[in-house]
Every structure is written in C-alpha cells, then in structure tokens.
Coordinates of C-alpha atoms and ligand atoms in Angstrom, one line a residue:
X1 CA -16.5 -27.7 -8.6
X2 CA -13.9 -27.0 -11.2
X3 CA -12.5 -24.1 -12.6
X4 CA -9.8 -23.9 -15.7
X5 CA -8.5 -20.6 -13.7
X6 CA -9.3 -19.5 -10.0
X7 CA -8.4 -16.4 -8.3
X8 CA -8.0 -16.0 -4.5
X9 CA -7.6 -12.8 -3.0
X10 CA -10.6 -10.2 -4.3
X11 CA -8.2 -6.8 -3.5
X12 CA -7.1 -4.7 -6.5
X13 CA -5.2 -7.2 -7.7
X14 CA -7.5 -10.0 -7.7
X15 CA -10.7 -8.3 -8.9
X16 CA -8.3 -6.8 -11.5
X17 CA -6.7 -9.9 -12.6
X18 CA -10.6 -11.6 -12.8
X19 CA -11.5 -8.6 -14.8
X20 CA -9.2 -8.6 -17.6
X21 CA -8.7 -12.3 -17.9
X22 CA -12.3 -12.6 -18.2
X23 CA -12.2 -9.4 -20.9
X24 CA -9.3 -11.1 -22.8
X25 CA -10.9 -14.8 -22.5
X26 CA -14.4 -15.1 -22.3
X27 CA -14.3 -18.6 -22.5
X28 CA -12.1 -19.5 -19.9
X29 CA -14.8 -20.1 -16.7
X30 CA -13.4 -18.0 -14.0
X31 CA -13.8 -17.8 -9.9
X32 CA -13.1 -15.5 -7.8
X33 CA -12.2 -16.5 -3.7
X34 CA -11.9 -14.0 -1.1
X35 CA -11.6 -14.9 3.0
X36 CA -13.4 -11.3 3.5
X37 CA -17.2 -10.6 3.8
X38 CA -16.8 -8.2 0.4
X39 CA -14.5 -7.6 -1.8
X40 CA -11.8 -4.1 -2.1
X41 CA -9.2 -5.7 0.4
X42 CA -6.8 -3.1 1.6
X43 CA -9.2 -0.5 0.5
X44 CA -11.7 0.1 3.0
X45 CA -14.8 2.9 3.0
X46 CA -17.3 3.4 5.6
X47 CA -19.8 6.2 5.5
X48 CA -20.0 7.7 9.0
X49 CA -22.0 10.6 7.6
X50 CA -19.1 12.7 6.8
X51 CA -18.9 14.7 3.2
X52 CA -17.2 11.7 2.1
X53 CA -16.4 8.2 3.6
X54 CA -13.8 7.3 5.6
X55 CA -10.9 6.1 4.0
X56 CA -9.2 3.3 6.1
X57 CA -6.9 1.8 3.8
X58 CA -6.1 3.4 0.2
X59 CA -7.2 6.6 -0.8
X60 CA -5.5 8.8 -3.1
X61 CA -4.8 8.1 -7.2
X62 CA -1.8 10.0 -8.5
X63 CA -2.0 11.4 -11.9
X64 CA 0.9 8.9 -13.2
X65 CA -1.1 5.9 -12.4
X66 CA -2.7 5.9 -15.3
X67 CA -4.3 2.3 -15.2
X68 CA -6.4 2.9 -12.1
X69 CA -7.5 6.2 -13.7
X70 CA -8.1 4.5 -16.6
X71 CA -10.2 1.7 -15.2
X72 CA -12.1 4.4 -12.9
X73 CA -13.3 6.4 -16.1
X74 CA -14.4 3.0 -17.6
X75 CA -16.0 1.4 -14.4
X76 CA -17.9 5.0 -14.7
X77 CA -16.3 5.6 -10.5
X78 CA -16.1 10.1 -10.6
X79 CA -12.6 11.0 -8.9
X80 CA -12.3 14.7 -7.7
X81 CA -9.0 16.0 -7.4
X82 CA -7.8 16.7 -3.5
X83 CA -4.8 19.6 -2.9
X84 CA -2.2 18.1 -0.4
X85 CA -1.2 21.1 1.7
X86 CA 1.4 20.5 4.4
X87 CA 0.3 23.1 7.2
X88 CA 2.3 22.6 10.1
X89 CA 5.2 20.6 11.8
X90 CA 5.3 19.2 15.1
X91 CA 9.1 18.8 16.0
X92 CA 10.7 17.8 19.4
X93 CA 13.7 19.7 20.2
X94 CA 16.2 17.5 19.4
X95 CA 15.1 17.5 15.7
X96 CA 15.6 21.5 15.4
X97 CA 18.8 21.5 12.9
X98 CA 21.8 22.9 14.9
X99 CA 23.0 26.5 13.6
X100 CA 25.1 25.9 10.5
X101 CA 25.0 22.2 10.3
X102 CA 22.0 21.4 8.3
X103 CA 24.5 20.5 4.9
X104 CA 21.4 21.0 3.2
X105 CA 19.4 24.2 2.7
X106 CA 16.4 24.4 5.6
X107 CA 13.6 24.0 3.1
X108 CA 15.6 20.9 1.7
X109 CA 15.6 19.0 5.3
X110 CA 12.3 17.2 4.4
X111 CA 12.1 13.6 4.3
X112 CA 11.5 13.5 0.8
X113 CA 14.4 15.6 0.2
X114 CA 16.7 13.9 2.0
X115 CA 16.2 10.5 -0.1
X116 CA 16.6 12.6 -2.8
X117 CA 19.8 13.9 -1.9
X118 CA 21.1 10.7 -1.2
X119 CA 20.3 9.0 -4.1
X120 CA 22.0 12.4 -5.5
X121 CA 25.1 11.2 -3.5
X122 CA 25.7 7.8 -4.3
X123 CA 24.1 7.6 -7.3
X124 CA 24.2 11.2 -9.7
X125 CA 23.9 9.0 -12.9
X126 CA 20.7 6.7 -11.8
X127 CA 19.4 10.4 -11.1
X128 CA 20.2 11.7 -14.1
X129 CA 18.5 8.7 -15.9
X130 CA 15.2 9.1 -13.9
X131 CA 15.5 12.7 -15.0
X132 CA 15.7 11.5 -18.7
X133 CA 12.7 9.1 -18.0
X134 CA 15.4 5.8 -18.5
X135 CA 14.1 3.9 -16.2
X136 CA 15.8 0.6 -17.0
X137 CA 18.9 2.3 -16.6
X138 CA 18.1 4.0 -13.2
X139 CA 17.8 0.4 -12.1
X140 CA 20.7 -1.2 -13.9
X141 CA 23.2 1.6 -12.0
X142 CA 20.9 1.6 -8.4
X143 CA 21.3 -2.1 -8.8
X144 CA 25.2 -1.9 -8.6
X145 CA 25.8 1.4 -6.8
X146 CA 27.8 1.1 -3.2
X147 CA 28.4 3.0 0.1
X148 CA 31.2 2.2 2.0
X149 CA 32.0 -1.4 -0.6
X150 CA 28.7 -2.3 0.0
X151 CA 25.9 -2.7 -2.2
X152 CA 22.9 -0.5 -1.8
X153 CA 20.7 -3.8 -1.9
X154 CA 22.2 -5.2 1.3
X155 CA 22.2 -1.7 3.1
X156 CA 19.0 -0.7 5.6
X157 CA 17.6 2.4 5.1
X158 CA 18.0 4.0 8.1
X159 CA 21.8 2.9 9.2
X160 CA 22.5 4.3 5.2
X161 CA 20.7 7.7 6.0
X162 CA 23.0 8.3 9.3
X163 CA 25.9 7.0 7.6
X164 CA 25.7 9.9 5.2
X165 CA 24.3 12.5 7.4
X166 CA 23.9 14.2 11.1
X167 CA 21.4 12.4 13.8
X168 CA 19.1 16.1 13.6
X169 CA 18.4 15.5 9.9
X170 CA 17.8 12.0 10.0
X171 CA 14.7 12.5 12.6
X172 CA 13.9 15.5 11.2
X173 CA 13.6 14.3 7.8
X174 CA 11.6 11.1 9.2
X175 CA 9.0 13.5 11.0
X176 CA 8.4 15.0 7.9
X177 CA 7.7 11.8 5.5
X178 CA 4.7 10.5 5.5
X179 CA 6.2 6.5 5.7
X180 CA 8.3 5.7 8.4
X181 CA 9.3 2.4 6.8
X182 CA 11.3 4.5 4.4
X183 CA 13.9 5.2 7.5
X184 CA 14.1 1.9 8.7
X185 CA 15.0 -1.8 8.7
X186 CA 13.9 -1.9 4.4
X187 CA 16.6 -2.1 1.6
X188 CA 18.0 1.2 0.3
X189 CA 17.6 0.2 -2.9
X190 CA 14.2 -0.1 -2.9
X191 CA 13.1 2.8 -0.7
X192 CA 15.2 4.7 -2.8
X193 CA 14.0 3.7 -5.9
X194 CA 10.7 4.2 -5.3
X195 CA 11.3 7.8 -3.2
X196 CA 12.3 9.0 -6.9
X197 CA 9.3 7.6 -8.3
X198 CA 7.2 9.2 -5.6
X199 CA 8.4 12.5 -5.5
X200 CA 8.2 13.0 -9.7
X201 CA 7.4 16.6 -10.2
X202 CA 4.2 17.6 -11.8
X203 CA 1.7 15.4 -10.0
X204 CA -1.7 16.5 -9.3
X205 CA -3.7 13.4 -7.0
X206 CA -7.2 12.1 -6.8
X207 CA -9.8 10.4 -4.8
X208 CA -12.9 8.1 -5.4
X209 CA -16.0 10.3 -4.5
X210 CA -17.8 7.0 -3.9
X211 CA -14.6 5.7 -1.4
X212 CA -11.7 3.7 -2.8
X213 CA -13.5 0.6 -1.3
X214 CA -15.8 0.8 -4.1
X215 CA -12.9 0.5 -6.5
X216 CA -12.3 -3.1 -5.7
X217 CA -15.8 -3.7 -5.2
X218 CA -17.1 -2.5 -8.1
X219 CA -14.1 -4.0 -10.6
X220 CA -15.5 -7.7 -9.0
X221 CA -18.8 -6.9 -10.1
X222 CA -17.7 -6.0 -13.7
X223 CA -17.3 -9.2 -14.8
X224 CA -20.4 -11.4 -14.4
X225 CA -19.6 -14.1 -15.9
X226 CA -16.8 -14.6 -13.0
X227 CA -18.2 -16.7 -10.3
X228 CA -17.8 -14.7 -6.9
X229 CA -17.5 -16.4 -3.2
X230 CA -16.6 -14.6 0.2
X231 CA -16.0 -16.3 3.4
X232 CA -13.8 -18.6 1.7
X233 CA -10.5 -18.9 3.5
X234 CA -7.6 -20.8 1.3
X235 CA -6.1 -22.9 3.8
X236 CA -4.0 -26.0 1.4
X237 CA -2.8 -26.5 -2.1
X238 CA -2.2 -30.0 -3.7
X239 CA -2.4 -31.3 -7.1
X240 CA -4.6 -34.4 -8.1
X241 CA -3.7 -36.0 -11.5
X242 CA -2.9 -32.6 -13.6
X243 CA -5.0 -30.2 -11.8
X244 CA -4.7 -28.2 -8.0
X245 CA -7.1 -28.6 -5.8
X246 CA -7.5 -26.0 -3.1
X247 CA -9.0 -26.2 -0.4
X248 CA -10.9 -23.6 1.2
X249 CA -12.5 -22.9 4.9
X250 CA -16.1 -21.6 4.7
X251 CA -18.7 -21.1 7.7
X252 CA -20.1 -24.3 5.9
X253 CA -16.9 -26.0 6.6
X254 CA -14.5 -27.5 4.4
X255 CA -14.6 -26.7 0.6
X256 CA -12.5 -28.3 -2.3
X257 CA -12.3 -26.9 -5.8
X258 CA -10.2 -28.2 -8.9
X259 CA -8.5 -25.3 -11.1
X260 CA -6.4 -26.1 -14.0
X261 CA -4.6 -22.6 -13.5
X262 CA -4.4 -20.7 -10.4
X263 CA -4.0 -16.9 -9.5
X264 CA -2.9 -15.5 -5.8
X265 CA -3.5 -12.2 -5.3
X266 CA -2.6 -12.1 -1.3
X267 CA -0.7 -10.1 0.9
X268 CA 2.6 -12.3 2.4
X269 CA 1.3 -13.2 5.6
X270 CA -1.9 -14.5 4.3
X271 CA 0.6 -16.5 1.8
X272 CA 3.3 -17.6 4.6
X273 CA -0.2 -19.8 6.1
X274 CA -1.4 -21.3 3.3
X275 CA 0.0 -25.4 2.9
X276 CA 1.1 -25.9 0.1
X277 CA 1.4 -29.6 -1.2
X278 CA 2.4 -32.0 -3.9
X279 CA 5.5 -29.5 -5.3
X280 CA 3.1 -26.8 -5.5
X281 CA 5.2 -24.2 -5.0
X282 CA 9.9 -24.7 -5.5
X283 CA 12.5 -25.4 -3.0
X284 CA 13.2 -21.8 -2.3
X285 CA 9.3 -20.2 -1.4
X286 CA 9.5 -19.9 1.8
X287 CA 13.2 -18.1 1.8
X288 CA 11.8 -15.7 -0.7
X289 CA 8.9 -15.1 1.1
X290 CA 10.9 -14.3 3.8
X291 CA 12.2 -11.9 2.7
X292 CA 9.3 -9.3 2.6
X293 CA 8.3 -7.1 5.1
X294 CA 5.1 -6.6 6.9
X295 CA 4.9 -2.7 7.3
X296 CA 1.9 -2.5 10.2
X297 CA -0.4 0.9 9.5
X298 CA -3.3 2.4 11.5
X299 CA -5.3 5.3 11.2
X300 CA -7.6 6.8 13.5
X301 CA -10.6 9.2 12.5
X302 CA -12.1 11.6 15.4
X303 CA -15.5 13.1 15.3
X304 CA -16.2 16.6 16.8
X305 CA -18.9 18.8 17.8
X306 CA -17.4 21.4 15.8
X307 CA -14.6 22.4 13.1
X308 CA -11.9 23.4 15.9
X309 CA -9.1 23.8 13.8
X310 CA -10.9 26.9 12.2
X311 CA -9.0 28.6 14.6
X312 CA -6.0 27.1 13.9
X313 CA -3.2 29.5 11.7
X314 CA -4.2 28.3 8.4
X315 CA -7.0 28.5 5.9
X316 CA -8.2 25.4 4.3
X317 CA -9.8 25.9 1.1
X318 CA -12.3 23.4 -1.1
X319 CA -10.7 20.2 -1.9
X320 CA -7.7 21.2 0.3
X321 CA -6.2 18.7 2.9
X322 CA -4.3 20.1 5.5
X323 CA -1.5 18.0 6.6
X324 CA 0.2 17.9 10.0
X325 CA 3.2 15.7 10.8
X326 CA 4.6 15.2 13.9
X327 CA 7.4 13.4 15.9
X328 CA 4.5 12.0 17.9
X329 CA 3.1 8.6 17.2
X330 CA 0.2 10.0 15.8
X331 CA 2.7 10.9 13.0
X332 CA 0.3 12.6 10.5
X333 CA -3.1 14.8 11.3
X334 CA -5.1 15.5 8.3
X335 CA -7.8 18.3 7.9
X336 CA -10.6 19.5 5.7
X337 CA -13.3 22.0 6.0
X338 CA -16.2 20.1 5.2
X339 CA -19.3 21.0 6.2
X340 CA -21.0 18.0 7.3
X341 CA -20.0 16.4 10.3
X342 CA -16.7 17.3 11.8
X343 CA -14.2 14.4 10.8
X344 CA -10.4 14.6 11.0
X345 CA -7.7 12.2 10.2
X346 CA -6.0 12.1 14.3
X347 CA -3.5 9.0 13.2
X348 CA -1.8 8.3 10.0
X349 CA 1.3 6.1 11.3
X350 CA 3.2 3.1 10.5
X351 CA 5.6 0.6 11.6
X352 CA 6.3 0.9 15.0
X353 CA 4.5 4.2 15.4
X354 CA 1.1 1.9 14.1
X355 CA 1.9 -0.6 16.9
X356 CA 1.9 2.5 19.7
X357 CA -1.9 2.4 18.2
X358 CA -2.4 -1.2 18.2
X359 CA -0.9 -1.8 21.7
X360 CA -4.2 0.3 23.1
X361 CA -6.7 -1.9 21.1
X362 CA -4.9 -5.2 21.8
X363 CA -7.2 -5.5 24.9
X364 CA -9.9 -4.5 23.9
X365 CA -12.5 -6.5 21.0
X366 CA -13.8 -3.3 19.1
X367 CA -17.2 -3.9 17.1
X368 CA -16.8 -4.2 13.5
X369 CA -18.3 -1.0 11.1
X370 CA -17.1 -2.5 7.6
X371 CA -17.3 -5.8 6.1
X372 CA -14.3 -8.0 7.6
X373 CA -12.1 -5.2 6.7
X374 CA -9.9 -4.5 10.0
X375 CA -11.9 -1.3 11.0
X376 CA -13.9 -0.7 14.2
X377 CA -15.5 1.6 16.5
X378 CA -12.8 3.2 18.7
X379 CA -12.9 2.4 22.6
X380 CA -12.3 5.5 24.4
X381 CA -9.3 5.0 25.6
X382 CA -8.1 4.9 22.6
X383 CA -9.6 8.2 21.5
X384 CA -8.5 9.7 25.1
X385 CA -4.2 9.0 23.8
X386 CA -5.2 10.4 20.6
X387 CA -6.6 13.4 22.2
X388 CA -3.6 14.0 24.2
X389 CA -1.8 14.1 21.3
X390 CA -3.4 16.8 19.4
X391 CA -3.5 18.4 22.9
X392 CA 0.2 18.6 22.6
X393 CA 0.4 19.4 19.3
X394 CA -2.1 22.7 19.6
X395 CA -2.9 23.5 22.9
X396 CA -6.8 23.1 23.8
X397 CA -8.9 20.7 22.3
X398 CA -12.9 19.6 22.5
X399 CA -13.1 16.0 23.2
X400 CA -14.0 14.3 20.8
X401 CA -18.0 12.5 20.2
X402 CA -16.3 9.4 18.6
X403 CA -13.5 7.5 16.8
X404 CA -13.2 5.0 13.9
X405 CA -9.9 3.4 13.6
X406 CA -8.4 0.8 10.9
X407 CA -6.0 -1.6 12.1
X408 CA -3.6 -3.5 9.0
X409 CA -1.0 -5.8 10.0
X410 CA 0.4 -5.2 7.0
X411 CA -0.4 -2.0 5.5
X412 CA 2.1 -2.4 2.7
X413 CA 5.5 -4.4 2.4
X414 CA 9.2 -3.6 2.0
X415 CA 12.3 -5.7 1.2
X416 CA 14.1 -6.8 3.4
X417 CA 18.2 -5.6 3.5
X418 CA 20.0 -8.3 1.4
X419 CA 17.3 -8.7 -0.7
X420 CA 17.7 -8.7 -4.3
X421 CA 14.1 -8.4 -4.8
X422 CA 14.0 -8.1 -8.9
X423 CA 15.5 -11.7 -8.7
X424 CA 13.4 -12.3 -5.8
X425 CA 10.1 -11.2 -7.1
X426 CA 10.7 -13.1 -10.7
X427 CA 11.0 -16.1 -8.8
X428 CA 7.6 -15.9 -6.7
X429 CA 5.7 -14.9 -9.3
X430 CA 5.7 -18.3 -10.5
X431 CA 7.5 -20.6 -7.5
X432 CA 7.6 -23.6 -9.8
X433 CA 8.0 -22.9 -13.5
X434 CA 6.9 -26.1 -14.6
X435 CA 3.1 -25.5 -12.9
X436 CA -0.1 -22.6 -13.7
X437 CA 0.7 -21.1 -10.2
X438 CA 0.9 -17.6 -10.3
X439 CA 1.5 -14.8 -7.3
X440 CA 0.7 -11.0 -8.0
X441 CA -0.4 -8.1 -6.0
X442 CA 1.0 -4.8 -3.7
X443 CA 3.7 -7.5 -2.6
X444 CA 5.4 -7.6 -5.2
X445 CA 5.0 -4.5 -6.8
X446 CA 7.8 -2.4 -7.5
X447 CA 6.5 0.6 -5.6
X448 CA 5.4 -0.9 -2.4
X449 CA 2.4 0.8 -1.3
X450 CA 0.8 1.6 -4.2
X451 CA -2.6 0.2 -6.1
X452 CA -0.9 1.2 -9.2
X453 CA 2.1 -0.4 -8.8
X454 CA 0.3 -3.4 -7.8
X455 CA -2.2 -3.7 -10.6
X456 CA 1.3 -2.7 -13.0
X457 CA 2.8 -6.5 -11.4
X458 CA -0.4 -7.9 -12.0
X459 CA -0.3 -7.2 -15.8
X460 CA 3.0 -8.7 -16.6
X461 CA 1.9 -11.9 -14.2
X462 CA -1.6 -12.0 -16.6
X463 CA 0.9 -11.9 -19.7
X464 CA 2.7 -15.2 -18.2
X465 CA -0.4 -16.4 -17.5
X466 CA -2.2 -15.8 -20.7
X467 CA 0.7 -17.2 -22.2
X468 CA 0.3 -20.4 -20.0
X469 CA -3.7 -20.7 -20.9
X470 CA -2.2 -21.1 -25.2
X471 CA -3.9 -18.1 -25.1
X472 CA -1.4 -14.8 -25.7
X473 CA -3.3 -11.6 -24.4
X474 CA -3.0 -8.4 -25.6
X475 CA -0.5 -6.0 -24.5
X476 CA -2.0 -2.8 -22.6
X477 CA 0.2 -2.6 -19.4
X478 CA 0.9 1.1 -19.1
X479 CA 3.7 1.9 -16.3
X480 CA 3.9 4.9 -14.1
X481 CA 4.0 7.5 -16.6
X482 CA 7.4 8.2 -15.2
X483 CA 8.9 4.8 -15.9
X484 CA 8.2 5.5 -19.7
Ligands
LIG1 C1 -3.6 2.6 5.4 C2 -3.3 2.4 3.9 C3 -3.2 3.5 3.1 C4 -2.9 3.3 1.7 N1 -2.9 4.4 0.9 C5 -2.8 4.2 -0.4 C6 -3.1 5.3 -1.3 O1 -3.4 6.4 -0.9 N2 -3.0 5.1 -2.6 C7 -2.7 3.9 -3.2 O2 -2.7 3.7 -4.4 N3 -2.5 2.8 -2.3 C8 -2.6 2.9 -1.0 N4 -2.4 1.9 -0.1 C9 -2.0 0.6 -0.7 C10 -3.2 -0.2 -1.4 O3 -4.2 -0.2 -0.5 C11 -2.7 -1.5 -1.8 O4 -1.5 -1.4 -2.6 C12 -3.7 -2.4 -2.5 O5 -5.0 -2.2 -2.0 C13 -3.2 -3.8 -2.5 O6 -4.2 -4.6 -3.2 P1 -3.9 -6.2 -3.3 O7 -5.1 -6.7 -4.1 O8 -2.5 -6.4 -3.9 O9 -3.9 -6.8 -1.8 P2 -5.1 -6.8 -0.8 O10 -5.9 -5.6 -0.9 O11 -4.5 -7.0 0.6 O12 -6.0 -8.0 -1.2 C14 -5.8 -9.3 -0.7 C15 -7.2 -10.0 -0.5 O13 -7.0 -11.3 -0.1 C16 -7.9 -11.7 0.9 N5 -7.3 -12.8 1.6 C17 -6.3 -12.8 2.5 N6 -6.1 -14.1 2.9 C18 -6.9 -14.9 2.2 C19 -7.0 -16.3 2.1 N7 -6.2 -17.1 2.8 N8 -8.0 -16.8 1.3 C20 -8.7 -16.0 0.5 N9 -8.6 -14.6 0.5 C21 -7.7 -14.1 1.4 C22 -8.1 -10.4 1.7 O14 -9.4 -10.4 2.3 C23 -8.0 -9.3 0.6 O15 -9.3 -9.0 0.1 C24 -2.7 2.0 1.2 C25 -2.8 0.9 2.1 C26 -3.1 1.1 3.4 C27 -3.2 -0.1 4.3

C-alpha cells in the first residue's frame, strides 16, 4: 500500500492532525496507524455504571483552550461545566509552616502560589508581560532570567524552589499541587512557564459527558475518507527511492506501507523504539529526544456500597468536585455526589508517587476493562493500600466493592534541566529538514500535560507540513486565549 501522507499515533494529536489535513486537502489519500485496539490514546473512558465514565487519562477542558472546545461544538460532543472545589488537606507535621516563618501569607503557601511567587522573584518583568497578555516577551525575559549566575533553563525545579525558600514551604506547597513533576528533576523554565499559564485567572473547566475517550475517538471517525488501522505497531523507518517505507507489526505479522510524507504523533518512549533508517531522522535525534521526561501517572477509582463521605465536613453540590490532597502517595482524592453508583477518585499521583502505585501491580497481570489503553481491574491488594490511605486521611472507612486503576508510563513529559527546549522542540519537529518527516503531539507541546497545548504544536507542525505537500493551509491555530 501507499499513502502520499501517513499518520501514526491515533491520540489527540494524530486523529487531529488526520482531521484537518484531510479538511484542508481532500485530495491528498490519508492513513491513519495506531498500535492500540481504538483510537483516543492518553484519553481513556470506561463506563463502570457510574453517572459518568471513568476518566483514566485526560478529563477536564479549560475555558482558554479554545480549539478543543471548538472541535467539541463541531464534532456535536456536549461538555458540562464541573466546579473544582479544594475541600481538605492532608498534611504531615513537618509540612505545618513554623510560627512566623511562612515569608508568604498562609493562604499564599499553595503550590500554585509558590511558582507564582517565584516567578514574581526572579522574574517581575516576564510577570508583568503575562499580565499584559505579551506572551513573546514573557518568554524572551524567562529565557534569559538567572538565579545565582545561572540560567533558569539549566536549573531543576525543585533544588530552585529550596534555593529561594524554607524546606516547610517547599513540601507544603508540593502537597497542595496537583503535579508533583512541577517540584522536581524538570527545567524551571518550563514548569514555570507553564504554572503562569495554568493558574490564569478567570477560568471556568469542562468535561466531555460522553468521556474524553470519545474525543479522540470520535475526531478519527470524522474524516472518512482517512483510512483507519489499529494493531499496527511502527517498529522501522527507511526510505526506498524518494519515498519512506514504514514498517509496521500487526497480529498478521509484518506490514510495509510507502508514504511520500509522514506524521508522528507519539509519545517519546514510543519514539526512542522505533528504527529509524536511511537518514531518516539528523545526527542529533536521539540527544534531543533525550532530553524529555517521562512523567509516570496512575489513578485509582474505588467503588462503594454507599456515599461515605456524606458525612465528611463538607457539602458537595451538583457538578461540584471535591478535591483532597495529601502528603500521602495517594496524593489527590476526588469526590462527587452522584447518585448512581458510589465512585471516587482514591489516587491521582504522579512521578514517583505513581510508581508507589505501580510497584503493587508489578506482580500482578490485571485483566484489561478498556481497549489497550493501560486500565484494569484492580487486585485487592491494591485496593487494600488505597484503603489504608483514606483510613488515615479520615478515620473509618467501608471497604470498598471494587477498583479500576489506569497505569501510564508516561502520563505527560517535562524537560529536562539544561534543556533549551524551544530550540530543542524546533529541531524534532522535523529531525532532518531536507525530508516530509514530521513529529507533533503532548511531547512537544509548550504546556506539557495538556490536549490543548498539544493540538496548538500540532497546528504549526500541519502549517510546515502543508507547506511541504505545495499545498499552504489555511491559518486557524488559536493559542491559549492567554498567549494572545
Ligand atoms: C492521567 C492523565 C490525566 C490527564 N489530564 C488531562 C486533563 O485533565 N486535561 C487535558 O487537556 N489533558 C490531560 N492529560 C494530557 C492529555 O491526555 C494528553 O496531552 C493528550 O491526550 C496527548 O495526546 P497525544 O495524541 O499527543 O498523545 P497520545 O494520546 O499518547 O497518543 C499517542 C498514540 O500513539 C499510539 N502509539 C504508541 N506507540 C505507537 C507505535 N509504535 N505505533 C503506532 N502507534 C503507537 C498510542 O496507542 C496512542 O494512541 C492527562 C493525561 C493523563 C495521562
């Protein structure tokens, strides 16, 4: 088979990338190549017969990203809008700020306000340009601002944070951000860039009623003239005469497919396996590769015989979600009063708090619930740790019936410290500029972590690769209505 463009990775990115090449040229015979049994990637529903399903990757839409809410209006997908309420805190002693050494005001010792103080602190004028919505010059004085002679680029997160302030804040203000990959071994520059972004004032957030899985899912089957085929693996790149051939592992075997231009919409490890051939890819790949993070990320979802936190000192109304976080590994417990079926969100962790999680599973081969998305049936002893947890963090507990976990390797990615990822990222998009080769997706998106963000780096990769096809597309990339 031959193709003048394939696409392989069926995620956001991918599904997006096979949507709006196909929109902007219907002529151009498309396929579309994922490794999974369905499309969506890192979003991941399953209806367990709660209100709504379970979320194991992706799940909420901020009002500033205005292309996924603009593709779920036209791919007819109804959002309802969920209230983020933080109800509680679980702190260990040691994270209790000392008696007139917080520096900052109490209510100010969040994580979220302590990357915002920093970036206050070494950097008042990029702050003052987010303020005034310049968001080229935030980056042009993040990009050069220092601590201590050195530039923010080449600092880790965490050894910046307790640099500038006391141990007490530092693990406070960790235990009370939802990422703890914002407090560790990833670039300040980054995390800090994209903390601003994050914490814009003014955002309301959303969630697919159908599941976010059906976001992906449902953008793959908007385009039917792209030709669609799970359970094939990319395994090799090469080039024959002026063309790639890639080859593909399918339960069939061994599959080869011509493309005049292709598309890779995949996370990095998925990348870092593939052989690529024939001066495929430049010199420098693998070094820029390397210098992305894989941030792990699990979640956990209980099922009880009853709504226990009723009783629990705070009132959750309709579309509310109650938030817990807690020094624990469990890190965040999320709650909601539905009425059908008793559901809760146990574990919401990341980085090394995801692979406290993963070390109970590693033994154990969990049956799969969704379609080759890394989501199974919980064993019990993994639902027993969970349970102690909440034990600890409110006293008596009913067992829970059942558990659904969801397991990523790489839930998201980060830069690595020494990183200058804008000049990284510029070169992977396209690792050899004289060939139709072309990288997008959540890792290299500017705001790691984010379908937004990630469908935003796959519109200015389709411009380069419109451009490529002879055939210029259109304009409509709309940025994070804060980056205007
Ligand atoms: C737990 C969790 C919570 C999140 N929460 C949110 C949130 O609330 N809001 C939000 O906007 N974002 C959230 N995200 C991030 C969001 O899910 C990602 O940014 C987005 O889904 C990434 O899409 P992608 O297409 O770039 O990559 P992916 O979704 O990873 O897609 C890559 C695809 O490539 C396929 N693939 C891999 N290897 C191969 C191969 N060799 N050959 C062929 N195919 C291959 C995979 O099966 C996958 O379908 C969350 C992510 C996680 C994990």
């Amino acid at each position: 088979m031959r193709r003048d463009v394939v696409i392989v990775g069926g995620g956001v990115s991918g599904t997006f990338c096979a949507f709006e090449m196909h929109r902007a040229h219907p002529g151009v015979d498309i396929a579309l190549f994922d490794s999974a049994a369905d499309f969506g990637g890192r979003t991941a529903s399953v209806d367990m017969g709660a209100a709504r399903p379970l979320e194991g990757g992706a799940s909420f839409v901020s009002s500033a990203h205005r292309l996924v809410l603009r593709l779920a209006r036209e791919l007819r997908l109804p959002m309802t809008e969920v209230r983020f309420r933080q109800v509680g805190l679980h702190l260990e002693a040691d994270c209790a700020p000392p008696r007139g050494k917080q520096g900052l005001g109490d209510s100010a010792l969040t994580g979220a306000a302590l990357q915002h103080a920093t970036l206050t602190k070494l950097a008042p004028q990029a702050v003052a340009a987010i303020a005034a919505a310049d968001v080229a010059a935030a980056k042009r004085i993040l990009r050069s601002a220092e601590m201590d002679g050195r530039a923010l680029w080449r600092w880790p997160i965490g050894p910046l944070l307790e640099r500038l302030w006391s141990p007490e804040q530092v693990r406070r203000a960790r235990a009370t951000h939802g990422c703890t990959s914002n407090f560790g071994a990833a670039n300040a520059f980054d995390t800090l860039l994209t903390a601003a972004w994050e914490g814009a004032p003014g955002q309301s957030f959303y969630r697919f009623d159908d599941g976010a899985g059906n976001f992906g899912r449902t953008l793959a089957k908007a385009s039917p003239g792209v030709l669609r085929f799970t359970h094939h693996r990319l395994i090799a790149i090469g080039r024959c005469a002026d063309e790639f051939v890639l080859s593909f592992s399918t339960p069939a075997g061994l599959r080869h497919i011509k493309a005049g231009l292709v598309i890779l919409a995949l996370p990095r490890l998925a990348l870092s396996r593939i052989a690529f051939g024939d001066d495929s890819v430049g010199a420098a790949f693998h070094h820029d590769l390397a210098q992305i993070l894989d941030v792990p990320a699990f979640k956990l979802f209980l099922e009880f015989d009853r709504r226990w936190w009723d009783d629990l000192p705070f009132a959750l109304g309709a579309g509310d979600l109650g938030a817990v976080f807690t020094q624990l590994a469990a890190q965040q417990n999320y709650f909601e009063n539905a009425a059908r079926r008793h559901w809760m969100l146990a574990v919401f962790a990341d980085s090394e708090n995801a692979l406290y999680w993963r070390s109970l599973l590693e033994a154990d081969g969990a049956a799969s619930v969704t379609n080759g998305a890394p989501m199974g049936a919980a064993p019990a002893h993994l639902i027993a740790a969970a349970h102690r947890h909440l034990e600890i963090m409110y006293g008596r507990v009913p067992a829970p019936r059942c558990g659904v976990y969801a397991d990523w390797s790489a839930g998201w990615h980060a830069w690595r410290a020494g990183a200058r990822s804008w000049e990284v990222r510029e070169r992977l998009v396209q690792p050899n500029s004289n060939l139709p080769l072309f990288i997008c997706g959540e890792l290299l998106a500017e705001h790691a972590g984010w379908m937004e963000s990630a469908l935003n780096n796959a519109e200015e990769m389709l411009e380069r690769a419109s451009a490529w096809l002879a055939r210029p597309r259109a304009r409509t990339f709309l940025p994070f209505i804060n980056e205007r």
